[in-house]
mmCIF file of C-alpha atoms in Angstrom:
data_model
loop_
_atom_site.group_PDB
_atom_site.id
_atom_site.type_symbol
_atom_site.label_atom_id
_atom_site.label_comp_id
_atom_site.label_asym_id
_atom_site.label_seq_id
_atom_site.Cartn_x
_atom_site.Cartn_y
_atom_site.Cartn_z
ATOM 1 C CA MET F 1 13.685 8.228 14.231
ATOM 2 C CA LYS F 2 14.818 6.562 11.030
ATOM 3 C CA PHE F 3 12.306 4.122 9.594
ATOM 4 C CA ALA F 4 11.637 1.829 6.656
ATOM 5 C CA MET F 5 8.218 2.049 5.009
ATOM 6 C CA SER F 6 6.479 -1.240 4.255
ATOM 7 C CA TYR F 7 4.967 0.131 1.080
ATOM 8 C CA SER F 8 2.080 -1.297 -0.939
ATOM 9 C CA CYS F 9 1.774 1.732 -3.257
ATOM 10 C CA GLY F 10 -1.814 2.086 -2.039
ATOM 11 C CA LYS F 11 -3.635 4.796 -0.142
ATOM 12 C CA ASP F 12 -3.139 3.493 3.405
ATOM 13 C CA SER F 13 0.618 2.982 3.277
ATOM 14 C CA THR F 14 0.942 6.351 1.518
ATOM 15 C CA LEU F 15 -1.034 8.084 4.276
ATOM 16 C CA ALA F 16 1.008 6.260 6.924
ATOM 17 C CA LEU F 17 4.228 7.474 5.293
ATOM 18 C CA HIS F 18 2.794 11.000 5.164
ATOM 19 C CA LYS F 19 2.011 10.930 8.884
ATOM 20 C CA MET F 20 5.450 9.632 9.865
ATOM 21 C CA LEU F 21 7.176 12.341 7.843
ATOM 22 C CA ALA F 22 4.846 14.999 9.265
ATOM 23 C CA GLN F 23 5.843 13.885 12.762
ATOM 24 C CA GLY F 24 9.487 14.570 11.897
ATOM 25 C CA HIS F 25 10.695 11.005 11.382
ATOM 26 C CA GLU F 26 13.130 10.172 8.573
ATOM 27 C CA ALA F 27 12.306 7.533 5.960
ATOM 28 C CA VAL F 28 15.328 5.579 4.739
ATOM 29 C CA CYS F 29 13.706 3.248 2.182
ATOM 30 C CA LEU F 30 10.593 1.593 0.780
ATOM 31 C CA VAL F 31 10.261 -2.140 1.434
ATOM 32 C CA VAL F 32 8.019 -3.935 -1.077
ATOM 33 C CA CYS F 33 7.146 -7.629 -1.235
ATOM 34 C CA PHE F 34 7.287 -8.692 -4.885
ATOM 35 C CA ASN F 35 5.463 -11.669 -6.401
ATOM 36 C CA GLU F 36 8.084 -13.546 -8.419
ATOM 37 C CA VAL F 37 5.469 -15.420 -10.450
ATOM 38 C CA ALA F 38 3.262 -12.468 -11.406
ATOM 39 C CA GLU F 39 6.252 -10.082 -11.507
ATOM 40 C CA ARG F 40 4.230 -7.488 -9.602
ATOM 41 C CA SER F 41 3.974 -6.240 -6.040
ATOM 42 C CA TYR F 42 1.625 -8.137 -3.777
ATOM 43 C CA PHE F 43 -1.991 -6.970 -3.428
ATOM 44 C CA HIS F 44 -1.717 -3.765 -5.472
ATOM 45 C CA GLY F 45 -0.015 -5.187 -8.561
ATOM 46 C CA ALA F 46 2.678 -2.631 -9.448
ATOM 47 C CA ASP F 47 5.321 -3.973 -11.838
ATOM 48 C CA LYS F 48 9.062 -3.345 -11.461
ATOM 49 C CA SER F 49 9.049 -0.325 -13.741
ATOM 50 C CA MET F 50 6.260 1.331 -11.784
ATOM 51 C CA LEU F 51 7.895 0.484 -8.449
ATOM 52 C CA GLN F 52 11.072 2.197 -9.599
ATOM 53 C CA ARG F 53 9.013 5.242 -10.548
ATOM 54 C CA TYR F 54 7.533 5.236 -7.045
ATOM 55 C CA ALA F 55 11.026 5.246 -5.572
ATOM 56 C CA GLU F 56 11.999 8.193 -7.753
ATOM 57 C CA ALA F 57 8.768 10.122 -7.125
ATOM 58 C CA LEU F 58 9.054 9.641 -3.359
ATOM 59 C CA GLY F 59 12.826 10.127 -3.298
ATOM 60 C CA LEU F 60 13.523 6.895 -1.416
ATOM 61 C CA PRO F 61 15.594 3.777 -2.156
ATOM 62 C CA LEU F 62 13.539 0.714 -3.094
ATOM 63 C CA LEU F 63 14.183 -2.617 -1.386
ATOM 64 C CA LEU F 64 12.363 -5.419 -3.224
ATOM 65 C CA CYS F 65 11.574 -8.633 -1.337
ATOM 66 C CA PRO F 66 11.056 -11.317 -4.021
ATOM 67 C CA THR F 67 8.867 -14.207 -2.864
ATOM 68 C CA ASN F 68 6.747 -16.995 -4.295
ATOM 69 C CA GLY F 69 4.292 -16.567 -1.435
ATOM 70 C CA GLU F 70 5.312 -19.611 0.546
ATOM 71 C CA ASP F 71 8.386 -17.838 1.910
ATOM 72 C CA TYR F 72 6.666 -14.461 2.307
ATOM 73 C CA ALA F 73 7.633 -14.023 5.956
ATOM 74 C CA GLN F 74 11.278 -14.877 5.350
ATOM 75 C CA ALA F 75 11.414 -12.595 2.314
ATOM 76 C CA LEU F 76 10.056 -9.659 4.309
ATOM 77 C CA GLU F 77 12.479 -10.318 7.164
ATOM 78 C CA SER F 78 15.357 -10.343 4.694
ATOM 79 C CA GLY F 79 14.235 -6.978 3.331
ATOM 80 C CA LEU F 80 13.895 -5.562 6.829
ATOM 81 C CA LEU F 81 17.427 -6.663 7.656
ATOM 82 C CA GLN F 82 18.635 -4.747 4.594
ATOM 83 C CA ALA F 83 16.711 -1.722 5.815
ATOM 84 C CA LYS F 84 18.285 -2.062 9.242
ATOM 85 C CA ALA F 85 21.723 -2.185 7.633
ATOM 86 C CA ILE F 86 21.161 1.239 6.055
ATOM 87 C CA GLY F 87 20.010 2.813 9.295
ATOM 88 C CA ALA F 88 16.354 1.941 9.902
ATOM 89 C CA GLU F 89 15.393 1.768 13.573
ATOM 90 C CA ALA F 90 11.737 0.961 12.938
ATOM 91 C CA VAL F 91 9.310 -0.179 10.276
ATOM 92 C CA CYS F 92 6.109 1.676 9.445
ATOM 93 C CA PHE F 93 2.945 -0.159 8.359
ATOM 94 C CA GLY F 94 -0.353 1.162 7.028
ATOM 95 C CA ASP F 95 -2.624 -1.168 9.009
ATOM 96 C CA ILE F 96 -5.755 0.340 10.520
ATOM 97 C CA ASP F 97 -7.535 -2.093 12.838
ATOM 98 C CA ILE F 98 -7.045 -5.765 11.906
ATOM 99 C CA ALA F 99 -5.238 -7.133 14.969
ATOM 100 C CA GLU F 100 -4.121 -10.396 13.363
ATOM 101 C CA ASN F 101 -2.244 -8.548 10.608
ATOM 102 C CA ARG F 102 -0.602 -6.250 13.143
ATOM 103 C CA ARG F 103 0.590 -9.173 15.277
ATOM 104 C CA TRP F 104 2.145 -10.857 12.232
ATOM 105 C CA GLU F 105 4.025 -7.702 11.280
ATOM 106 C CA GLU F 106 5.197 -7.126 14.832
ATOM 107 C CA GLU F 107 6.569 -10.672 14.851
ATOM 108 C CA ARG F 108 8.568 -10.002 11.672
ATOM 109 C CA CYS F 109 10.010 -6.853 13.219
ATOM 110 C CA GLN F 110 10.831 -8.627 16.457
ATOM 111 C CA VAL F 111 12.789 -11.291 14.557
ATOM 112 C CA VAL F 112 15.054 -8.674 12.969
ATOM 113 C CA GLY F 113 15.258 -6.348 15.980
ATOM 114 C CA LEU F 114 13.276 -3.360 14.705
ATOM 115 C CA ALA F 115 10.380 -1.464 16.250
ATOM 116 C CA ALA F 116 7.001 -1.513 14.497
ATOM 117 C CA CYS F 117 4.985 1.692 13.925
ATOM 118 C CA PHE F 118 1.295 1.934 13.023
ATOM 119 C CA PRO F 119 0.404 5.627 12.587
ATOM 120 C CA LEU F 120 -3.122 4.886 11.274
ATOM 121 C CA TRP F 121 -4.046 2.443 14.025
ATOM 122 C CA ARG F 122 -7.692 2.727 15.146
ATOM 123 C CA GLN F 123 -8.173 6.198 13.732
ATOM 124 C CA GLY F 124 -11.385 5.185 11.963
ATOM 125 C CA ARG F 125 -11.686 3.807 8.459
ATOM 126 C CA ALA F 126 -14.027 6.422 7.017
ATOM 127 C CA ALA F 127 -12.161 9.223 8.802
ATOM 128 C CA LEU F 128 -8.859 8.141 7.237
ATOM 129 C CA VAL F 129 -10.355 8.167 3.742
ATOM 130 C CA GLN F 130 -11.641 11.683 4.324
ATOM 131 C CA GLU F 131 -8.240 12.770 5.651
ATOM 132 C CA LEU F 132 -6.527 11.344 2.584
ATOM 133 C CA LEU F 133 -8.859 13.265 0.272
ATOM 134 C CA ALA F 134 -8.535 16.475 2.288
ATOM 135 C CA LEU F 135 -4.740 16.289 2.034
ATOM 136 C CA GLY F 136 -5.028 16.180 -1.759
ATOM 137 C CA TYR F 137 -3.814 12.677 -2.499
ATOM 138 C CA ARG F 138 -4.767 11.207 -5.844
ATOM 139 C CA CYS F 139 -5.329 7.453 -5.730
ATOM 140 C CA LEU F 140 -6.506 5.361 -8.668
ATOM 141 C CA ILE F 141 -8.834 2.431 -8.065
ATOM 142 C CA LYS F 142 -6.853 -0.582 -9.274
ATOM 143 C CA SER F 143 -9.186 -3.481 -8.397
ATOM 144 C CA VAL F 144 -12.687 -4.100 -7.090
ATOM 145 C CA ASN F 145 -14.680 -7.010 -5.780
ATOM 146 C CA ARG F 146 -17.199 -7.010 -8.629
ATOM 147 C CA ARG F 147 -19.782 -8.752 -6.458
ATOM 148 C CA LEU F 148 -19.833 -5.648 -4.266
ATOM 149 C CA LEU F 149 -18.773 -2.713 -6.441
ATOM 150 C CA PRO F 150 -19.270 -1.739 -10.094
ATOM 151 C CA THR F 151 -16.325 -2.254 -12.437
ATOM 152 C CA SER F 152 -16.938 1.274 -13.736
ATOM 153 C CA LEU F 153 -14.878 2.436 -10.728
ATOM 154 C CA LEU F 154 -11.735 0.848 -12.171
ATOM 155 C CA GLY F 155 -9.196 3.452 -13.207
ATOM 156 C CA CYS F 156 -11.172 6.213 -11.488
ATOM 157 C CA CYS F 157 -9.719 8.462 -8.835
ATOM 158 C CA LEU F 158 -10.818 7.800 -5.271
ATOM 159 C CA ASP F 159 -12.898 10.901 -4.579
ATOM 160 C CA GLU F 160 -16.160 11.933 -2.975
ATOM 161 C CA ALA F 161 -18.130 10.543 -5.922
ATOM 162 C CA ALA F 162 -16.435 7.137 -5.620
ATOM 163 C CA VAL F 163 -16.981 7.156 -1.859
ATOM 164 C CA ALA F 164 -20.669 7.858 -2.447
ATOM 165 C CA VAL F 165 -20.901 4.827 -4.744
ATOM 166 C CA MET F 166 -19.319 2.682 -2.031
ATOM 167 C CA GLN F 167 -21.637 4.018 0.634
ATOM 168 C CA ALA F 168 -24.653 3.318 -1.581
ATOM 169 C CA ALA F 169 -23.376 -0.236 -2.064
ATOM 170 C CA GLY F 170 -23.085 -0.644 1.714
ATOM 171 C CA VAL F 171 -19.373 -1.520 1.721
ATOM 172 C CA ASP F 172 -16.465 -0.309 3.829
ATOM 173 C CA VAL F 173 -15.287 2.901 2.140
ATOM 174 C CA CYS F 174 -11.719 2.131 3.230
ATOM 175 C CA GLY F 175 -11.718 -1.269 1.516
ATOM 176 C CA GLU F 176 -10.163 -3.040 4.490
ATOM 177 C CA ASN F 177 -12.091 -6.216 3.677
ATOM 178 C CA GLY F 178 -10.747 -6.356 0.126
ATOM 179 C CA GLU F 179 -13.603 -4.428 -1.491
ATOM 180 C CA TYR F 180 -11.083 -2.478 -3.589
ATOM 181 C CA HIS F 181 -7.416 -1.549 -3.870
ATOM 182 C CA THR F 182 -5.721 1.644 -5.014
ATOM 183 C CA LEU F 183 -2.459 2.983 -6.363
ATOM 184 C CA ALA F 184 -1.456 6.427 -5.072
ATOM 185 C CA VAL F 185 -0.102 8.553 -7.914
ATOM 186 C CA ASP F 186 0.194 12.071 -6.492
ATOM 187 C CA GLY F 187 0.014 14.056 -3.265
ATOM 188 C CA PRO F 188 2.005 16.112 -0.759
ATOM 189 C CA ILE F 189 4.866 13.645 -0.246
ATOM 190 C CA PHE F 190 5.381 13.002 -3.972
ATOM 191 C CA ARG F 191 8.216 15.008 -5.502
ATOM 192 C CA ARG F 192 6.366 14.705 -8.808
ATOM 193 C CA SER F 193 3.224 13.044 -10.063
ATOM 194 C CA LEU F 194 3.573 9.396 -10.989
ATOM 195 C CA GLN F 195 3.161 8.980 -14.736
ATOM 196 C CA PHE F 196 0.964 6.063 -15.757
ATOM 197 C CA LYS F 197 -1.284 4.653 -18.454
ATOM 198 C CA LEU F 198 -4.471 2.653 -18.120
ATOM 199 C CA GLY F 199 -4.609 -0.720 -19.846
ATOM 200 C CA GLU F 200 -7.069 -3.556 -20.237
ATOM 201 C CA LEU F 201 -9.627 -4.781 -17.725
ATOM 202 C CA LEU F 202 -9.175 -8.301 -16.378
ATOM 203 C CA GLU F 203 -11.393 -10.542 -14.283
ATOM 204 C CA SER F 204 -10.477 -13.361 -11.917
ATOM 205 C CA GLY F 205 -13.148 -14.921 -9.730
ATOM 206 C CA ASP F 206 -14.919 -12.238 -7.726
ATOM 207 C CA TYR F 207 -12.359 -9.605 -8.659
ATOM 208 C CA ALA F 208 -11.855 -7.254 -11.575
ATOM 209 C CA PHE F 209 -8.632 -5.349 -12.231
ATOM 210 C CA ILE F 210 -7.364 -2.651 -14.536
ATOM 211 C CA ASP F 211 -3.794 -2.763 -15.740
ATOM 212 C CA ILE F 212 -2.002 0.421 -14.663
ATOM 213 C CA SER F 213 1.571 0.799 -15.852
#
């Protein structure tokens, strides 16, 4: 089956893409919703230059869906239609167990006439983190809720030591409640490691971020 990957650049969508490819399906493109105001991808904050490097490292065309947030659904549907035009039969998402998010994504796919795939669905949050680490993926911690996790994790690789810090803090080690976000930079499906540099630390409300470009 040919599919488009709804790609956040984070650990979950990367693992979902890995699983689809391992099952023998063919990826035709990456679909990324792009914040026109911030000039970065939604949620994980990759800029255009980094997104293009993702496309090159993963060997897949990049379909950007520019949106100001208010037209997010329409922007994603437009991108999915472009994916359909180049052969996608389905769209893959990295959701794990939040039913409301899954329903919304299924609705977007239904509008454009594509199937929706969720290869991580209900496989266990902690178990998926351990699988990701066992497969050898390298994911940098891009943001943290500083009320829950120390900012010293920013820019660090998600590994057993980072997981231990999260467990000690009593938070979900998968970050499904927004405890942290990652950027995947290397692993089995990458043709080459993603080159990056760490920048300044920023704070906004409960959250702290590190600029990765």
